[in-house]
Coordinates of C-alpha atoms in Angstrom, one line a residue:
M1400 CA 0.0 0.0 0.0
E1401 CA 3.1 2.2 -0.1
F1402 CA 2.2 3.0 -3.8
H1403 CA -0.9 5.0 -2.6
Q1404 CA 0.8 7.7 -0.7
S1405 CA 3.3 10.6 -1.3
P1406 CA 5.5 10.9 -3.4
H1407 CA 3.3 8.9 -5.8
T1408 CA 0.3 10.1 -7.8
F1409 CA -2.6 7.7 -7.4
V1410 CA -6.4 7.3 -7.6
D1411 CA -8.2 8.2 -4.4
Q1412 CA -12.0 8.6 -5.0
V1413 CA -14.5 7.4 -7.7
Y1414 CA -17.8 9.2 -8.3
L1415 CA -20.6 7.1 -9.9
K1416 CA -24.0 7.9 -11.3
V1417 CA -26.6 5.3 -10.4
S1418 CA -30.3 4.8 -11.3
N1419 CA -31.7 4.1 -7.8
L1420 CA -29.8 5.5 -4.8
E1421 CA -31.5 3.3 -2.2
R1422 CA -30.9 0.1 -4.1
S1423 CA -27.3 1.1 -4.6
L1424 CA -26.8 1.9 -0.9
E1425 CA -28.2 -1.5 0.0
F1426 CA -25.7 -3.2 -2.3
Y1427 CA -22.7 -1.1 -1.3
R1428 CA -23.4 -1.5 2.4
N1429 CA -24.5 -5.1 2.6
I1430 CA -22.6 -6.7 -0.3
I1431 CA -19.4 -4.6 -0.6
G1432 CA -19.2 -3.5 3.1
F1433 CA -19.0 0.3 2.9
Q1434 CA -20.2 2.6 5.6
I1435 CA -22.3 5.7 4.8
L1436 CA -20.2 8.8 5.7
K1437 CA -22.9 11.3 4.5
Q1438 CA -26.2 11.0 2.8
E1439 CA -28.3 13.6 1.0
E1440 CA -31.6 13.2 -1.0
R1441 CA -29.9 12.0 -4.2
K1442 CA -26.3 11.5 -3.2
A1443 CA -24.2 9.5 -0.7
L1444 CA -20.5 9.4 0.4
L1445 CA -19.2 6.0 1.2
T1446 CA -16.2 5.2 3.4
A1447 CA -14.2 2.2 4.7
D1448 CA -12.6 4.0 7.7
G1449 CA -15.4 6.2 8.8
K1450 CA -13.5 9.4 7.9
N1451 CA -12.5 9.5 4.2
P1452 CA -14.9 8.9 1.3
L1453 CA -13.7 6.4 -1.3
L1454 CA -16.9 6.2 -3.4
I1455 CA -19.5 8.8 -4.1
I1456 CA -22.8 7.7 -5.6
E1457 CA -25.5 10.0 -7.0
Q1458 CA -28.9 9.5 -8.6
P1459 CA -29.1 12.2 -11.3
E1460 CA -32.5 13.6 -12.3
H1461 CA -33.7 11.9 -15.5
V1462 CA -31.0 9.2 -15.2
T1463 CA -30.8 6.7 -18.1
P1464 CA -29.5 3.1 -18.0
K1465 CA -25.9 2.3 -18.6
Q1466 CA -25.1 2.5 -22.3
G1467 CA -23.2 -0.3 -24.0
R1468 CA -20.2 0.2 -26.3
T1469 CA -19.2 3.6 -24.9
T1470 CA -16.2 5.0 -23.1
G1471 CA -16.2 5.3 -19.4
L1472 CA -15.8 2.9 -16.4
Y1473 CA -14.7 -0.7 -17.0
H1474 CA -14.2 -1.1 -13.2
F1475 CA -13.0 0.6 -10.1
A1476 CA -10.8 -1.5 -7.8
L1477 CA -10.8 -1.7 -4.0
L1478 CA -7.4 -2.8 -2.6
L1479 CA -7.6 -4.8 0.6
P1480 CA -4.7 -4.9 3.1
T1481 CA -4.2 -8.7 3.2
R1482 CA -5.0 -11.9 1.3
A1483 CA -6.9 -13.1 4.4
D1484 CA -9.2 -10.1 3.9
L1485 CA -9.8 -11.1 0.3
A1486 CA -10.6 -14.6 1.5
A1487 CA -13.2 -13.2 4.0
V1488 CA -14.8 -11.2 1.1
L1489 CA -15.0 -14.3 -1.1
Q1490 CA -16.5 -16.4 1.7
H1491 CA -19.1 -13.6 2.3
F1492 CA -20.0 -13.6 -1.4
I1493 CA -20.5 -17.3 -1.3
Q1494 CA -22.7 -17.1 1.8
V1495 CA -25.0 -14.4 0.4
G1496 CA -25.0 -15.9 -3.0
Y1497 CA -23.9 -12.8 -4.9
P1498 CA -22.7 -13.7 -8.4
L1499 CA -19.2 -13.0 -9.4
Q1500 CA -18.2 -12.1 -13.0
G1501 CA -14.7 -13.6 -12.5
A1502 CA -11.8 -14.4 -10.2
S1503 CA -8.2 -14.1 -11.4
D1504 CA -4.6 -14.5 -10.4
H1505 CA -2.6 -11.7 -12.0
L1506 CA 0.8 -12.8 -10.5
V1507 CA 1.1 -9.3 -8.9
S1508 CA -2.3 -9.6 -7.3
E1509 CA -5.4 -11.8 -6.8
A1510 CA -8.8 -10.3 -7.7
L1511 CA -12.5 -10.9 -7.6
Y1512 CA -14.8 -9.2 -10.1
L1513 CA -18.5 -8.3 -9.9
A1514 CA -20.9 -5.5 -10.9
D1515 CA -23.3 -3.3 -8.9
P1516 CA -27.0 -3.3 -9.7
D1517 CA -26.5 -0.8 -12.5
G1518 CA -23.7 -2.8 -14.2
N1519 CA -20.8 -0.6 -12.9
G1520 CA -17.8 -2.9 -12.7
I1521 CA -16.0 -3.6 -9.4
E1522 CA -12.7 -5.3 -8.6
I1523 CA -11.8 -6.3 -5.1
Y1524 CA -8.2 -7.4 -4.8
A1525 CA -5.1 -8.0 -2.6
D1526 CA -1.6 -7.4 -3.8
R1527 CA 1.2 -9.9 -3.6
P1528 CA 4.4 -8.4 -2.1
A1529 CA 6.1 -6.0 -4.6
S1530 CA 9.3 -7.9 -4.1
T1531 CA 7.8 -10.8 -5.9
W1532 CA 6.7 -8.9 -9.0
D1533 CA 8.6 -9.8 -12.2
W1534 CA 9.9 -6.7 -14.1
E1535 CA 11.6 -6.8 -17.5
N1536 CA 12.6 -3.8 -19.6
G1537 CA 10.5 -1.5 -17.5
E1538 CA 7.3 -3.6 -17.7
V1539 CA 5.8 -5.8 -15.1
K1540 CA 4.5 -9.3 -15.9
M1541 CA 0.8 -9.7 -15.4
V1542 CA -1.4 -12.6 -16.5
T1543 CA -5.0 -13.7 -16.1
D1544 CA -4.9 -17.1 -14.6
P1545 CA -7.6 -18.9 -12.5
I1546 CA -7.5 -18.0 -8.9
D1547 CA -6.6 -20.7 -6.3
V1548 CA -10.0 -20.7 -4.6
R1549 CA -9.3 -23.4 -2.1
G1550 CA -5.9 -21.9 -1.1
L1551 CA -7.5 -18.5 -0.8
L1552 CA -10.4 -19.7 1.4
A1553 CA -7.9 -21.7 3.5
E1554 CA -6.0 -18.4 4.1
G1555 CA -9.1 -16.8 5.6
Q1556 CA -10.1 -19.7 7.9
G1557 CA -11.5 -18.1 11.1
K1558 CA -11.5 -14.6 9.7
K1559 CA -15.1 -13.2 9.8
W1560 CA -16.3 -10.7 7.2
T1561 CA -17.4 -7.5 9.0
G1562 CA -17.3 -5.1 6.0
L1563 CA -14.4 -3.4 4.3
P1564 CA -11.3 -3.2 6.5
A1565 CA -10.6 0.4 7.6
S1566 CA -7.3 0.5 5.6
T1567 CA -9.0 -0.4 2.3
L1568 CA -7.9 1.9 -0.5
M1569 CA -9.0 2.7 -4.0
G1570 CA -6.3 0.7 -5.6
H1571 CA -6.8 1.6 -9.3
I1572 CA -9.4 2.4 -11.9
H1573 CA -9.8 0.8 -15.3
L1574 CA -11.4 2.7 -18.2
H1575 CA -12.9 2.2 -21.6
V1576 CA -11.3 4.6 -24.0
S1577 CA -11.8 5.3 -27.7
E1578 CA -8.2 4.8 -28.9
L1579 CA -4.7 4.5 -27.3
Q1580 CA -2.3 6.8 -29.0
K1581 CA -3.8 10.2 -27.9
T1582 CA -4.8 8.5 -24.6
K1583 CA -1.2 7.5 -23.9
E1584 CA 0.0 11.1 -24.7
F1585 CA -2.6 12.5 -22.3
Y1586 CA -1.8 10.2 -19.4
C1587 CA 1.9 9.9 -19.8
D1588 CA 3.1 13.2 -21.4
G1589 CA 0.3 15.2 -19.7
L1590 CA -0.4 13.5 -16.3
G1591 CA 3.1 12.0 -15.9
F1592 CA 2.3 8.3 -15.7
D1593 CA 4.5 5.5 -17.0
V1594 CA 3.4 2.6 -19.1
V1595 CA 4.2 -0.5 -17.1
S1596 CA 2.3 -3.2 -19.1
R1597 CA 0.6 -3.7 -22.5
Y1598 CA -2.0 -6.1 -23.7
G1599 CA -1.3 -6.2 -27.4
N1600 CA -2.7 -3.1 -29.1
Q1601 CA -5.9 -3.2 -27.0
A1602 CA -4.9 -2.1 -23.5
L1603 CA -2.3 -0.1 -21.5
F1604 CA -1.6 -0.2 -17.8
I1605 CA 0.1 2.8 -16.3
S1606 CA 1.4 3.9 -12.9
T1607 CA 3.7 6.1 -10.9
G1608 CA 6.5 4.9 -8.6
G1609 CA 6.7 1.3 -9.9
Y1610 CA 3.2 0.1 -9.0
H1611 CA 1.7 -2.6 -11.3
H1612 CA -1.0 -0.1 -12.3
H1613 CA -2.9 2.8 -11.0
I1614 CA -4.9 3.1 -14.2
G1615 CA -5.9 0.6 -16.9
L1616 CA -7.0 1.8 -20.3
N1617 CA -8.6 -0.4 -23.0
T1618 CA -10.4 -0.2 -26.3
W1619 CA -12.5 -3.3 -25.7
N1620 CA -15.8 -1.4 -26.4
G1621 CA -14.4 -0.6 -29.8
V1622 CA -12.0 1.8 -31.4
G1623 CA -13.9 5.1 -31.8
A1624 CA -16.4 4.3 -29.1
P1625 CA -18.5 7.3 -28.2
K1626 CA -18.7 9.1 -24.9
P1627 CA -21.9 8.1 -22.9
A1628 CA -24.7 10.6 -22.4
E1629 CA -24.3 13.1 -19.6
N1630 CA -27.1 11.6 -17.5
S1631 CA -26.2 7.9 -18.2
V1632 CA -25.4 5.6 -15.3
G1633 CA -21.7 5.2 -15.0
L1634 CA -18.6 7.3 -14.1
K1635 CA -19.0 11.0 -13.3
W1636 CA -15.3 11.5 -12.4
F1637 CA -12.4 10.1 -10.5
T1638 CA -9.8 11.8 -8.4
L1639 CA -6.0 11.8 -8.9
V1640 CA -4.1 12.8 -5.8
F1641 CA -0.7 14.6 -6.3
P1642 CA 1.9 14.8 -3.5
N1643 CA 1.8 18.6 -3.4
E1644 CA 0.8 21.8 -5.2
E1645 CA 4.1 21.9 -7.1
A1646 CA 3.5 18.5 -8.6
R1647 CA -0.1 19.4 -9.6
N1648 CA 1.0 22.7 -11.1
K1649 CA 3.7 20.9 -13.1
V1650 CA 1.1 18.5 -14.5
M1651 CA -1.3 21.3 -15.3
D1652 CA 1.6 23.0 -17.3
Q1653 CA 2.2 19.7 -19.1
L1654 CA -1.4 19.4 -20.0
Q1655 CA -1.5 22.9 -21.4
R1656 CA 1.6 22.1 -23.5
I1657 CA -0.3 19.3 -25.2
H1658 CA -3.4 21.5 -25.6
V1659 CA -5.6 19.9 -22.9
M1660 CA -7.9 22.2 -20.9
V1661 CA -7.9 22.3 -17.1
K1662 CA -11.0 24.0 -15.6
K1663 CA -11.4 25.4 -12.1
E1664 CA -14.8 24.6 -10.5
D1665 CA -15.6 25.5 -6.8
E1666 CA -11.9 25.6 -5.9
C1667 CA -11.3 22.2 -7.6
Y1668 CA -9.4 21.5 -10.8
F1669 CA -10.8 19.2 -13.5
T1670 CA -9.6 17.9 -16.8
E1671 CA -10.9 15.3 -19.3
D1672 CA -9.1 12.6 -21.2
P1673 CA -9.5 12.3 -25.0
S1674 CA -12.4 9.8 -24.5
G1675 CA -14.4 12.1 -22.2
N1676 CA -13.4 10.5 -18.9
R1677 CA -13.4 13.3 -16.3
I1678 CA -10.6 13.6 -13.7
K1679 CA -10.4 15.7 -10.6
L1680 CA -6.8 16.9 -9.9
S1681 CA -6.4 17.0 -6.2
V1682 CA -3.5 17.4 -3.7
K1683 CA -2.8 15.2 -0.7
R1684 CA -5.1 16.1 2.2

């Protein structure tokens, strides 16, 4: 979890649009294990530690269902502190009978995949020690192998699921984009990330500080995929946290040099990638 603190740049919060706030709250509390930090009529802030919001969900007026074959969220990923915590989550899913979309061993991590009631993708994962990751020529080896379910459950013997551990983090975000060339320029030349893995010509994984990835980018919804409608279920924005004002200012200068706009709204800075994915540029609290 050292990759989600200064001096690194990392994803901190995700803001989602949902079609039914109460239904989503029931899911995110009882299935995922969040606590409600603050709730309004159409919006709620969700937390793991009771202090810091990791996920914001909002039911916009005139919301429309999630659109297929568009850019936007592929999944957001919650990073748990230990493998035993991941085992407890898996046992919980089995007990409540909630369907998984997948479960994978990526060498660098082990992960469970599911979706919320609106189809927003979620990954819940635990990292393997960084000392075991295999790097070659600046890229980390990642695969998608079947997870060792028996071994994982054995790891969690006796550990009861009581919701998300307080030290749960937003580990990464994975986005659908419309193409990769301008996207790479935006995230690497503009925001300062490094490419750490590639999946053919279909996906890039990028990070700062030698993490296996803080952001995934793919064209699996089709090259040229359009941006979803403004009131569609899905991603509203996500937050990137910079270590200090100087680092954020440097990135804003880099974005300006590649002709990308940064807008100030209510004392916050926002930008948008070439596929319309909105990003809040924040500084460590």
